[in-house]
XYZ file of C-alpha atoms in Angstrom:
489
model
C 0.000 0.000 0.000
C 2.802 2.384 0.904
C 4.560 1.580 -2.376
C 1.360 2.300 -4.297
C 0.903 5.679 -2.614
C 4.506 6.678 -3.248
C 4.333 5.441 -6.829
C 1.157 7.422 -7.489
C 2.746 10.499 -5.967
C 5.677 10.246 -8.362
C 3.248 10.288 -11.265
C 1.820 13.646 -10.204
C 3.126 17.190 -10.511
C 4.858 19.166 -7.779
C 1.821 21.456 -7.637
C -0.501 18.494 -7.077
C 1.632 16.998 -4.333
C 2.917 19.974 -2.343
C 1.104 21.154 0.780
C 0.708 24.827 -0.043
C -3.049 24.338 -0.339
C -3.071 24.989 3.418
C -5.856 22.513 4.199
C -3.826 20.870 6.958
C -3.951 23.998 9.123
C -6.304 25.031 11.956
C -7.975 27.550 9.654
C -9.338 24.837 7.382
C -9.532 22.095 10.022
C -11.996 24.281 11.924
C -14.243 24.261 8.878
C -14.025 20.469 8.750
C -15.051 20.244 12.396
C -18.089 22.393 11.637
C -18.976 20.396 8.520
C -18.857 17.196 10.579
C -21.228 18.521 13.236
C -22.957 21.783 12.223
C -24.987 23.662 14.790
C -28.754 23.889 14.355
C -30.968 25.489 17.016
C -33.433 22.574 17.101
C -31.995 19.674 15.108
C -28.448 19.847 16.516
C -28.181 22.382 19.360
C -24.936 20.817 20.608
C -23.191 21.250 17.247
C -20.288 23.485 16.246
C -21.168 27.130 15.499
C -19.442 28.422 12.371
C -17.489 31.545 13.316
C -14.594 30.982 10.948
C -16.361 31.886 7.701
C -16.408 35.533 6.625
C -19.831 35.679 5.011
C -22.198 38.626 5.049
C -25.699 37.179 5.476
C -27.240 40.199 7.177
C -28.863 41.736 4.088
C -30.153 38.778 2.109
C -33.687 40.085 2.575
C -32.843 43.254 0.632
C -31.469 41.304 -2.317
C -34.374 38.854 -2.265
C -36.821 41.756 -2.326
C -35.032 43.283 -5.312
C -35.077 39.964 -7.169
C -38.829 39.630 -6.666
C -39.377 43.167 -7.896
C -37.079 42.722 -10.913
C -37.810 39.282 -12.389
C -36.698 40.427 -15.843
C -33.122 40.690 -14.528
C -32.864 36.910 -14.790
C -32.966 34.937 -18.021
C -34.481 32.065 -16.027
C -37.846 33.748 -15.470
C -40.846 34.220 -17.717
C -40.159 37.960 -17.699
C -36.503 37.587 -18.730
C -36.517 34.500 -20.910
C -36.618 36.544 -24.114
C -32.934 37.391 -23.476
C -32.011 33.758 -22.858
C -30.535 33.045 -26.284
C -28.473 36.228 -26.349
C -26.935 35.539 -22.931
C -26.571 31.748 -23.188
C -24.249 31.874 -26.193
C -20.530 32.583 -25.909
C -19.658 36.100 -24.769
C -16.492 38.127 -25.211
C -14.339 37.583 -22.129
C -14.034 41.319 -21.705
C -17.420 40.904 -20.024
C -20.837 42.411 -20.632
C -20.532 46.184 -20.970
C -23.380 46.823 -18.521
C -21.789 44.509 -15.953
C -18.400 46.236 -16.113
C -20.102 49.606 -15.820
C -22.055 48.446 -12.782
C -18.946 47.154 -11.022
C -17.023 50.360 -11.786
C -19.882 52.420 -10.325
C -19.937 50.281 -7.182
C -16.178 50.580 -6.671
C -16.463 54.337 -6.958
C -19.449 54.519 -4.664
C -17.901 52.524 -1.801
C -14.930 54.890 -1.964
C -17.204 57.898 -1.523
C -17.181 58.766 -5.247
C -13.782 60.383 -4.794
C -12.457 58.322 -7.700
C -14.057 57.364 -10.987
C -13.141 53.847 -12.080
C -12.827 53.020 -15.761
C -15.120 50.124 -16.838
C -12.591 49.237 -19.536
C -10.093 48.330 -16.833
C -12.465 45.885 -15.133
C -11.119 42.360 -15.667
C -13.196 39.416 -14.431
C -12.055 36.431 -12.409
C -13.556 33.615 -10.369
C -13.799 35.422 -7.051
C -11.022 37.286 -5.242
C -9.111 33.995 -4.999
C -8.780 33.839 -8.773
C -8.172 37.578 -9.046
C -5.277 37.519 -6.587
C -3.695 34.556 -8.339
C -4.113 36.199 -11.740
C -2.294 39.291 -10.534
C 0.542 37.158 -9.185
C 0.853 35.309 -12.491
C 1.194 38.705 -14.174
C 3.703 40.200 -11.742
C 5.986 37.436 -10.472
C 7.905 34.350 -11.518
C 8.250 31.182 -9.406
C 10.583 31.914 -6.506
C 9.889 35.651 -6.492
C 8.375 37.078 -3.323
C 5.853 39.603 -2.059
C 6.009 41.367 1.290
C 2.781 40.844 3.252
C 2.180 42.668 6.552
C 0.951 40.241 9.188
C -1.440 39.180 10.512
C -2.892 38.518 7.077
C -5.605 36.420 5.426
C -4.952 32.763 6.230
C -5.454 31.575 2.646
C -3.147 34.140 1.036
C -0.406 31.506 0.735
C -2.758 29.228 -1.188
C -4.241 31.998 -3.324
C -0.971 33.738 -4.122
C 1.570 30.964 -4.176
C 0.261 27.420 -4.465
C 0.157 27.289 -8.263
C 2.322 30.310 -9.110
C 5.366 29.340 -7.031
C 5.376 32.773 -5.407
C 6.927 33.113 -1.941
C 5.688 35.349 0.863
C 7.816 37.434 3.196
C 5.754 38.189 6.334
C 6.233 41.633 7.854
C 5.335 41.359 11.533
C 3.107 44.072 12.959
C 2.526 44.398 16.701
C -0.437 44.950 18.994
C 1.550 47.702 20.726
C 0.632 50.026 17.827
C -2.620 48.228 16.894
C -0.817 46.191 14.222
C -0.149 49.267 12.111
C 2.050 48.823 9.037
C 5.206 50.912 9.325
C 7.817 51.982 6.788
C 10.526 50.773 9.171
C 9.132 47.232 9.200
C 8.788 47.192 5.425
C 12.352 48.414 4.946
C 13.710 45.794 7.332
C 11.815 42.985 5.595
C 12.940 44.164 2.174
C 16.571 44.458 3.181
C 16.611 41.075 4.903
C 15.072 39.504 1.805
C 17.778 41.112 -0.317
C 20.469 39.668 1.947
C 18.846 36.246 1.542
C 18.874 36.608 -2.263
C 15.079 36.721 -2.393
C 13.742 38.779 -5.283
C 10.958 40.955 -3.869
C 8.492 41.957 -6.583
C 6.000 43.844 -4.447
C 3.767 44.309 -1.430
C 0.219 43.024 -1.054
C -2.188 44.330 1.567
C -5.834 43.870 2.434
C -7.623 47.136 3.133
C -9.859 46.876 5.127
C -7.771 44.280 6.903
C -8.620 40.629 7.144
C -8.366 39.539 9.990
C -8.134 42.816 11.948
C -11.273 44.569 10.697
C -9.408 47.889 10.517
C -8.870 50.375 7.681
C -5.597 51.979 6.688
C -5.322 55.722 7.270
C -4.153 58.141 4.595
C -0.695 58.535 6.114
C -0.064 54.780 6.098
C -1.364 54.455 2.546
C 0.864 57.250 1.304
C 3.815 55.652 3.081
C 3.108 52.339 1.336
C 2.895 53.972 -2.082
C 6.080 55.915 -1.422
C 7.872 52.734 -0.327
C 6.987 50.683 -3.398
C 7.674 53.629 -5.683
C 11.151 54.093 -4.190
C 11.901 50.387 -4.600
C 10.237 50.111 -8.038
C 8.151 47.159 -6.882
C 4.411 46.565 -7.128
C 1.590 47.323 -4.692
C -1.479 45.098 -4.806
C -4.411 46.319 -2.703
C -7.059 43.740 -1.885
C -10.115 45.959 -1.296
C -12.822 43.296 -1.136
C -14.155 44.564 2.222
C -14.366 48.204 1.109
C -18.141 48.525 1.681
C -18.184 46.717 5.024
C -16.992 49.819 6.905
C -19.491 50.691 9.625
C -17.735 53.455 11.535
C -14.954 56.021 11.424
C -12.392 56.295 9.934
C -13.643 55.882 6.381
C -12.241 53.519 3.773
C -9.673 55.105 1.429
C -8.901 53.316 -1.823
C -5.354 53.329 -3.122
C -6.876 54.793 -6.303
C -7.737 57.913 -4.301
C -4.311 58.098 -2.687
C -2.356 58.141 -5.936
C -4.433 60.957 -7.429
C -2.281 63.586 -5.724
C 0.995 61.650 -5.484
C 3.922 61.701 -7.862
C 4.330 57.958 -8.361
C 4.554 55.314 -11.050
C 0.944 54.201 -11.493
C 2.058 51.155 -13.456
C 2.981 49.679 -10.067
C -0.532 49.949 -8.584
C -3.153 47.180 -8.797
C -6.497 46.557 -7.076
C -8.375 43.335 -6.384
C -12.109 43.616 -5.764
C -15.042 41.241 -5.360
C -18.772 41.106 -4.658
C -18.373 38.253 -2.157
C -18.108 40.404 0.953
C -19.549 43.832 0.134
C -22.703 42.409 -1.457
C -22.708 39.074 0.367
C -22.535 37.028 -2.848
C -19.553 34.637 -2.539
C -21.425 31.909 -4.400
C -21.604 34.107 -7.497
C -17.787 33.965 -7.752
C -17.306 37.532 -8.942
C -13.719 38.689 -8.652
C -12.197 41.758 -10.272
C -8.691 42.789 -11.261
C -8.276 46.529 -11.745
C -4.783 47.635 -12.785
C -3.366 51.018 -13.753
C -0.804 49.128 -15.820
C -1.957 48.532 -19.407
C 0.269 45.481 -19.860
C -1.015 43.867 -16.677
C -4.592 44.651 -17.635
C -4.198 43.112 -21.086
C -2.432 40.030 -19.765
C -5.004 39.547 -16.988
C -7.793 39.772 -19.536
C -6.195 36.996 -21.579
C -5.904 34.894 -18.431
C -9.504 35.619 -17.465
C -10.733 32.915 -19.830
C -9.675 30.441 -17.115
C -12.067 31.950 -14.580
C -14.843 33.949 -16.214
C -17.999 35.009 -14.415
C -20.956 33.317 -16.083
C -22.897 35.508 -18.514
C -26.110 34.747 -16.658
C -24.562 36.096 -13.445
C -23.212 39.163 -15.241
C -26.627 39.877 -16.738
C -28.367 39.714 -13.371
C -25.749 41.758 -11.528
C -25.612 44.391 -14.260
C -29.258 45.198 -13.601
C -28.760 45.158 -9.835
C -25.585 47.248 -9.686
C -26.907 49.850 -12.114
C -29.978 50.348 -9.925
C -28.488 53.263 -7.998
C -31.380 53.590 -5.576
C -31.111 49.945 -4.580
C -27.318 50.022 -4.248
C -27.402 53.151 -2.108
C -30.028 51.696 0.202
C -28.229 48.358 0.394
C -24.876 49.893 1.347
C -26.435 52.117 4.020
C -28.485 49.318 5.540
C -25.602 46.834 5.408
C -23.405 49.292 7.294
C -26.065 49.760 9.981
C -26.606 46.037 10.451
C -22.901 45.273 10.578
C -22.401 47.988 13.185
C -25.226 46.623 15.316
C -24.009 43.034 15.142
C -20.420 44.060 15.852
C -21.584 46.045 18.890
C -23.703 43.204 20.271
C -20.906 40.684 19.943
C -17.982 42.760 21.199
C -19.946 44.256 24.105
C -21.127 40.792 25.045
C -17.510 39.631 25.187
C -16.505 42.728 27.106
C -19.031 41.883 29.827
C -17.328 38.532 30.400
C -13.853 40.019 30.428
C -12.679 39.392 26.852
C -11.339 42.336 24.884
C -11.084 42.858 21.140
C -8.993 45.064 18.890
C -10.867 48.270 18.124
C -12.219 47.888 14.604
C -14.773 49.424 12.254
C -14.884 47.213 9.160
C -15.066 43.679 7.888
C -17.205 40.708 8.871
C -15.058 39.754 11.854
C -13.117 41.116 14.794
C -9.771 40.256 16.382
C -10.369 38.694 19.812
C -7.691 38.822 22.511
C -7.468 35.490 24.343
C -3.901 35.963 25.538
C -4.905 36.010 29.241
C -6.320 32.497 28.803
C -3.095 30.949 27.523
C -1.026 28.713 29.801
C 2.027 30.343 28.276
C 2.603 32.820 25.479
C 3.455 30.275 22.784
C 1.904 29.020 19.543
C 1.620 25.581 21.129
C -0.490 26.995 23.964
C -2.632 28.880 21.438
C -3.304 25.671 19.494
C -4.156 23.800 22.691
C -6.679 26.502 23.551
C -8.044 26.405 20.005
C -8.566 22.649 20.251
C -10.695 23.061 23.339
C -12.730 25.879 21.780
C -13.405 23.641 18.763
C -13.965 20.341 20.567
C -15.557 21.372 23.853
C -16.984 24.865 23.468
C -18.001 23.947 19.921
C -17.097 27.254 18.284
C -15.097 27.434 15.079
C -12.925 30.484 15.607
C -9.573 30.825 13.849
C -6.291 31.055 15.812
C -3.926 33.919 15.096
C -1.120 31.590 14.039
C -3.217 30.750 10.967
C -2.867 34.416 10.023
C 0.876 34.442 10.765
C 0.342 36.652 13.813
C 3.601 36.926 15.753
C 1.779 37.224 19.102
C 0.036 34.028 20.294
C -3.456 34.298 21.736
C -5.356 36.334 19.148
C -8.346 34.764 17.366
C -10.449 35.906 14.419
C -14.194 35.746 15.059
C -16.661 36.082 12.174
C -19.974 37.615 13.229
C -22.096 38.255 10.111
C -22.842 34.702 8.989
C -25.435 33.812 11.635
C -28.762 34.968 13.026
C -29.287 36.877 16.262
C -30.290 33.773 18.221
C -27.094 31.957 17.285
C -25.063 34.973 18.408
C -26.577 34.638 21.870
C -25.854 30.907 21.972
C -22.225 31.586 21.014
C -21.854 34.292 23.658
C -23.346 32.019 26.309
C -20.921 29.244 25.407
C -17.977 31.618 25.701
C -19.320 32.989 28.985
C -19.596 29.516 30.499
C -16.163 28.601 29.162
C -14.517 31.618 30.771
C -16.528 31.243 33.972
C -15.560 27.601 34.464
C -11.954 28.395 33.675
C -11.919 31.013 36.431
C -13.547 28.571 38.845
C -10.838 26.020 38.162
C -8.133 28.600 38.719
C -9.646 29.751 41.997
C -8.753 33.110 43.423
C -5.067 33.024 42.527
C -4.087 36.084 40.469
C -1.033 34.240 39.202
C -3.085 31.654 37.385
C -5.626 33.293 35.113
C -5.046 30.889 32.254
C -7.376 28.017 31.501
C -6.375 24.473 32.532
C -7.354 21.984 29.936
C -7.195 18.849 32.057
C -9.737 20.127 34.581
C -12.227 21.778 32.216
C -15.653 20.185 31.932
C -18.279 21.747 29.702
C -21.851 20.651 29.167
C -21.960 21.346 25.425
C -20.586 17.996 24.277
C -18.917 14.847 25.494
C -17.668 13.671 22.107
C -14.498 14.650 20.259
C -14.848 15.995 16.755
C -11.245 16.553 15.945
C -8.311 14.202 15.607
C -5.583 16.020 17.506
C -2.900 13.929 15.847
C -3.641 15.805 12.609
C -2.457 19.065 14.135
C -0.019 18.294 16.919
C 1.839 21.432 18.058
C 5.137 20.427 16.472
C 3.435 20.353 13.066
C 2.171 23.915 13.099
C 5.272 25.696 11.868
C 6.288 23.490 8.923
C 2.710 22.950 7.810
C 1.317 26.434 8.223
C -0.194 27.920 5.025
C 3.154 29.540 4.252
C 6.306 27.367 4.227
C 8.767 28.897 6.672
C 11.889 28.538 4.544
C 13.392 30.476 2.848
C 11.075 33.227 4.033
C 12.220 35.957 6.358
C 10.343 37.897 8.980
C 10.781 41.533 9.951
C 9.562 42.969 13.229
C 8.411 46.459 14.115
């Protein structure tokens, strides 16, 4: 059997057999735990609550209402079937003109209409995953690297590097300055990469940040643009959470920043999507928007590998060009996100758990450092195992996001109803309460003790700990650790 497995492996490509897919990490293993035992308020009340998936389900009712009022927007209705033949046949992979115009309008609108985006620069892809990979194919060769300020999206290694061969150089940001990206940290990472003979082709950021839920201020954005311009390397801005901002400060697109800067615009590229802002991840709408004509033309040629279906484009063109609907949707989405964020974070605050101050995204950054036995990744993973197996909550540990400080967890809050929020908060409350009871009154021992914890939520184990023993975390994290370098602020 072992010979057969090894023989089969030799018949496959290096891409097929390497582990840069990241599915052997806590980030994806948490999803598997949920899939094996999903929570349901009546059918499975002891199941795992999904808090590791950044979905925006808070405004489905608004979209459903629009669909009912606009049946002709779909070629699959009696009202829209007369367009069926036109849309069902092959379309130019530039995309439907009305669709590109609608996306360009939305991108401008979420940025406060301070920038007008050109529909002719809208290049389609299969979600932000495909868009990010397309950009990397255009900008880098196998073995080249991008600087990525951490903590960063757990699947960036898969999206950016699994098939392209791109490497990632993490740039550590610290809680002491709210994980702000600094020029000093970028310079240190760049210089260390140079000393290691790593060819740095650019910087990629997510703004608003995933997992922090924060937006970059104008000063930081200008510093980033200045840095890449000085080094003559690229800047890719993943702006897929641009319309999820629900408080001050406002979102600022890199397209706005470069309007009054003397910089090489050929180095600036934007990735956008409708998965988060409009809550439509199943539609697989990703966008590449580049100020570089060569990149734009190359990305368009590559887009044939991940086009958005013409039926989807047709429907979304009608929706996105309905300015009254879009305006109402964005305002209401912001209100609902703010309310849910407040309920969740204040609920945690009442039981003694703090979060990083944030105003965007579909998640927040939860500080569980006081509950660690020791400030190590191993202790973080041990705590994560208990939260998954005993508390039955799928939250994502900070090490999955390459956070340099153990004990932070990303919590997604917009993919559930209000009742489930209360169940989740009650589970966390009981978890913390029992942990304090076990520790007694000693101020020296505020961390949770795994061997003494008993929770009423479940007596069965969902997760095979041998799959993710602590010694496996570093070599099998989403980003291979060698030959990458890390810079610290």
